[in-house]
Short mmCIF file of C-alpha atoms in Angstrom, two decimals:
data_model
loop_
_atom_site.label_atom_id
_atom_site.label_comp_id
_atom_site.label_asym_id
_atom_site.label_seq_id
_atom_site.Cartn_x
_atom_site.Cartn_y
_atom_site.Cartn_z
CA MET A 31 -31.30 105.42 37.38
CA ASP A 32 -32.25 106.36 40.82
CA THR A 33 -29.55 107.03 43.47
CA SER A 34 -30.72 107.94 46.88
CA LYS A 35 -28.33 109.03 49.64
CA ASN A 36 -29.26 109.53 53.42
CA ASN A 37 -26.51 110.89 55.75
CA ASP A 38 -28.29 111.71 58.74
CA ASN A 39 -26.48 111.84 61.83
CA LYS A 40 -27.15 108.87 64.33
CA SER A 41 -27.13 111.40 67.18
CA GLY A 42 -27.63 115.05 67.54
CA THR A 43 -24.43 115.47 69.30
CA THR A 44 -22.29 115.39 66.35
CA GLN A 45 -24.31 118.10 64.39
CA GLN A 46 -24.39 120.37 67.41
CA GLN A 47 -20.45 120.24 67.69
CA SER A 48 -19.88 120.58 64.03
CA SER A 49 -18.71 124.08 63.07
CA LYS A 50 -20.03 126.01 59.93
CA PRO A 51 -17.57 126.16 57.10
CA ARG A 52 -14.95 128.93 56.50
CA ARG A 53 -15.15 129.79 52.93
CA PRO A 54 -11.88 129.40 51.19
CA SER A 55 -10.34 132.22 49.14
CA ARG A 56 -10.89 130.46 45.93
CA ALA A 57 -14.59 130.64 46.41
CA LYS A 58 -14.43 134.31 47.72
CA LYS A 59 -12.35 135.49 44.66
CA LYS A 60 -13.32 133.05 42.07
CA LYS A 61 -9.52 132.80 41.08
CA PRO A 62 -8.74 129.05 41.44
CA GLU A 63 -5.33 129.85 39.73
CA GLN A 64 -3.78 131.57 42.71
CA GLU A 65 -1.26 129.57 44.64
CA GLY A 66 -2.02 128.12 47.82
CA GLU A 67 -5.79 128.26 47.43
CA GLY A 68 -6.28 124.55 46.62
CA GLU A 69 -4.54 123.66 49.86
CA GLU A 70 -6.64 125.90 51.70
CA GLU A 71 -9.69 124.36 50.32
CA LEU A 72 -8.35 120.92 51.30
CA ASN A 73 -7.44 121.79 54.88
CA GLU A 74 -10.85 123.34 55.30
CA VAL A 75 -12.42 120.12 54.01
CA GLU A 76 -10.32 117.95 56.15
CA ARG A 77 -11.25 120.13 59.14
CA LEU A 78 -15.00 119.74 58.60
CA VAL A 79 -14.85 115.95 58.05
CA ALA A 80 -12.85 115.71 61.54
CA LYS A 81 -15.94 117.52 62.81
CA GLY A 82 -18.35 114.93 61.45
CA TRP A 83 -19.09 116.12 57.87
CA THR A 84 -19.68 113.48 55.45
CA LYS A 85 -17.53 113.83 52.25
CA GLY A 86 -18.37 112.35 48.72
CA ASN A 87 -17.04 112.95 45.13
CA ASN A 88 -18.88 114.01 41.89
CA ILE A 89 -22.36 112.65 42.39
CA THR A 90 -24.37 112.32 39.39
CA ALA A 91 -27.76 110.52 39.15
CA ASN A 92 -31.40 110.82 38.03
CA LYS A 93 -32.70 111.40 41.67
CA VAL A 94 -30.47 112.62 44.41
CA PHE A 95 -31.59 112.86 48.21
CA LEU A 96 -29.18 113.84 50.74
CA SER A 97 -29.51 114.97 54.30
CA GLY A 98 -27.16 115.99 57.12
CA GLN A 99 -23.87 117.75 56.73
CA VAL A 100 -22.42 116.85 53.44
CA ILE A 101 -19.48 117.89 51.43
CA VAL A 102 -19.66 117.19 47.55
CA GLU A 103 -16.20 117.44 46.07
CA GLY A 104 -16.66 118.32 42.44
CA LEU A 105 -19.95 118.14 40.53
CA LEU A 106 -23.49 117.57 42.09
CA HIS A 107 -25.87 116.94 39.09
CA ALA A 108 -29.40 115.51 39.06
CA THR A 109 -31.26 115.02 35.68
CA ASP A 110 -34.72 114.71 37.49
CA LYS A 111 -34.78 115.66 41.43
CA LEU A 112 -32.17 117.02 43.71
CA CYS A 113 -33.45 117.45 47.42
CA LEU A 114 -30.98 118.72 49.93
CA ARG A 115 -31.96 118.99 53.81
CA GLY A 116 -29.22 120.20 56.19
CA ASP A 117 -25.71 121.65 55.48
CA PHE A 118 -24.17 121.39 52.17
CA ILE A 119 -20.99 122.32 50.31
CA VAL A 120 -20.47 121.85 46.56
CA THR A 121 -16.96 122.60 45.44
CA GLU A 122 -17.67 122.96 41.83
CA LYS A 123 -21.09 123.25 39.93
CA LEU A 124 -24.54 122.27 41.20
CA GLU A 125 -26.86 121.37 38.46
CA CYS A 126 -30.35 120.01 38.38
CA GLU A 127 -32.39 119.46 35.32
CA GLY A 128 -35.66 119.18 37.12
CA ASN A 129 -36.95 120.21 40.56
CA PHE A 130 -34.45 121.38 43.02
CA THR A 131 -35.57 121.42 46.90
CA LEU A 132 -33.65 122.96 49.52
CA SER A 133 -34.09 123.18 53.32
CA GLY A 134 -31.07 124.32 55.27
CA ASP A 135 -27.59 125.97 54.27
CA LEU A 136 -25.65 125.60 50.92
CA TRP A 137 -22.23 126.85 50.31
CA LEU A 138 -21.45 126.98 46.48
CA TRP A 139 -17.56 127.27 46.66
CA GLY A 140 -17.77 126.70 42.80
CA GLY A 141 -19.63 129.88 42.57
CA THR A 142 -22.79 128.82 40.72
CA ALA A 143 -25.80 126.73 40.75
CA MET A 144 -28.17 126.19 37.60
CA VAL A 145 -31.55 124.50 38.12
CA LYS A 146 -34.76 124.08 36.10
CA ASN A 147 -37.17 124.90 39.02
CA MET A 148 -36.43 125.94 42.62
CA ILE A 149 -38.49 125.06 45.60
CA ILE A 150 -37.76 126.53 48.98
CA LEU A 151 -40.12 125.62 51.66
CA LYS A 152 -38.38 126.62 55.09
CA ARG A 153 -35.37 128.62 56.01
CA THR A 154 -32.57 128.56 53.83
CA VAL A 155 -29.33 130.23 52.91
CA ILE A 156 -27.45 129.93 49.79
CA ARG A 157 -23.93 131.21 49.35
CA GLY A 158 -23.35 131.74 45.66
CA ASP A 159 -25.24 132.61 42.51
CA VAL A 160 -28.35 130.74 41.51
CA THR A 161 -29.82 130.58 38.14
CA VAL A 162 -33.33 129.08 37.70
CA SER A 163 -34.38 128.36 34.08
CA THR A 164 -38.18 128.10 34.51
CA GLY A 165 -39.60 128.91 37.72
CA ALA A 166 -39.12 129.29 41.42
CA TYR A 167 -41.43 129.01 44.59
CA ILE A 168 -40.15 130.48 47.79
CA LYS A 169 -42.06 129.81 51.15
CA GLY A 170 -40.74 130.80 54.24
CA GLN A 171 -37.44 132.79 54.51
CA CYS A 172 -34.74 132.45 51.71
CA THR A 173 -31.35 134.40 51.62
CA ILE A 174 -29.16 134.21 48.83
CA ILE A 175 -25.76 135.88 49.21
CA GLY A 176 -25.25 136.41 45.54
CA LYS A 177 -27.25 136.95 42.61
CA LEU A 178 -30.61 135.21 41.82
CA THR A 179 -31.53 134.98 38.23
CA VAL A 180 -35.06 133.64 37.36
CA THR A 181 -36.32 133.04 33.79
CA GLY A 182 -40.03 132.46 34.15
CA THR A 183 -42.60 133.02 37.27
CA LEU A 184 -41.20 133.81 40.80
CA ARG A 185 -43.60 132.55 43.34
CA LEU A 186 -43.49 134.03 46.71
CA SER A 187 -45.26 133.35 50.00
CA GLY A 188 -42.58 134.43 52.34
CA THR A 189 -39.28 136.52 52.25
CA LEU A 190 -36.49 136.53 49.71
CA LYS A 191 -33.32 138.45 50.51
CA CYS A 192 -30.27 138.55 47.95
CA LYS A 193 -27.63 140.87 46.89
CA ARG A 194 -28.98 141.16 43.22
CA LEU A 195 -32.16 139.96 41.55
CA SER A 196 -32.95 139.62 37.79
CA THR A 197 -36.27 138.09 36.62
CA THR A 198 -37.56 138.13 33.14
CA GLY A 199 -41.18 136.91 34.17
CA PRO A 200 -43.72 138.12 36.80
CA ILE A 201 -43.37 137.78 40.56
CA ARG A 202 -46.43 136.15 42.01
CA LYS A 203 -47.53 136.67 45.78
CA TYR A 204 -49.46 133.95 47.69
CA GLY A 205 -50.94 133.63 51.29
CA ARG A 206 -52.70 135.96 53.51
CA ARG A 207 -49.29 137.99 54.31
CA PRO A 208 -47.71 139.95 51.75
CA PRO A 209 -44.34 138.46 50.63
CA LYS A 210 -41.36 140.65 50.74
CA VAL A 211 -38.18 140.87 48.34
CA ILE A 212 -35.12 142.45 49.70
CA VAL A 213 -32.11 143.29 47.30
CA GLU A 214 -29.01 145.00 48.53
CA GLU A 215 -28.21 146.61 44.88
CA GLU A 216 -30.56 148.84 43.07
CA ASP A 217 -31.87 148.52 39.63
CA THR A 218 -31.26 144.82 39.18
CA THR A 219 -34.91 143.60 39.33
CA LYS A 220 -36.81 143.28 35.80
CA GLY A 221 -39.89 141.71 36.99
CA GLU A 222 -43.25 142.48 35.67
CA ASP A 223 -44.93 142.56 38.78
CA VAL A 224 -42.49 143.82 41.47
CA ILE A 225 -44.88 146.15 43.42
CA ALA A 226 -47.04 143.36 44.34
CA ALA A 227 -44.30 141.42 46.18
CA GLU A 228 -43.51 144.56 48.01
CA LEU A 229 -39.97 145.00 46.98
CA VAL A 230 -37.51 146.58 49.49
CA HIS A 231 -33.91 147.96 49.10
CA LEU A 232 -31.35 148.10 51.63
CA LEU A 233 -30.22 151.84 51.83
CA GLY A 234 -27.62 152.73 54.28
CA GLY A 235 -28.41 149.63 56.44
CA HIS A 236 -32.12 150.39 56.61
CA GLU A 237 -35.04 148.82 54.79
CA THR A 238 -37.17 151.44 53.07
CA SER A 239 -40.07 150.31 50.92
CA THR A 240 -40.31 151.54 47.22
#
């Protein structure tokens, strides 16, 4: 099954006027049982839809291609390829059994994304935890406001910034300019070749090389 979706805005006006999401407390605290949090999330979804965002429910397919400003209520799952370009919210889990490609901003209100391979080619911001089971390739600038776990090789030709980083394989560098890894919490990187990627820790608000 090959399901492709394209939600490009017909004009640039709507996208410029659309505000960024305000993360509901359920996503901040990861306690969905708290009273009133479901209503808060619903209100935020309705506000964004009124601003021009597109809403869909539980997307599962072999190949998924989405662009624009999209809210997926429930699960977003692809068995082969998942390609996202634009601004996206996933209220539950994001899963990809093949190649996951992202360009833009991704809010993981459910808290986690689990993918086989991750490919980041341009400036990207992910809000939530990401687990990569095979390998990741990052080109350009990638910011993960959460923990990145990579089993396998992490290939870099740009800048990776995250709160926590856990790797079980090597970190490989590509390109003429050396890549950079920035983590906000120390002692979380377990890579075999960290120095080659110029690991940097944020200490007291300043970047200091190790």
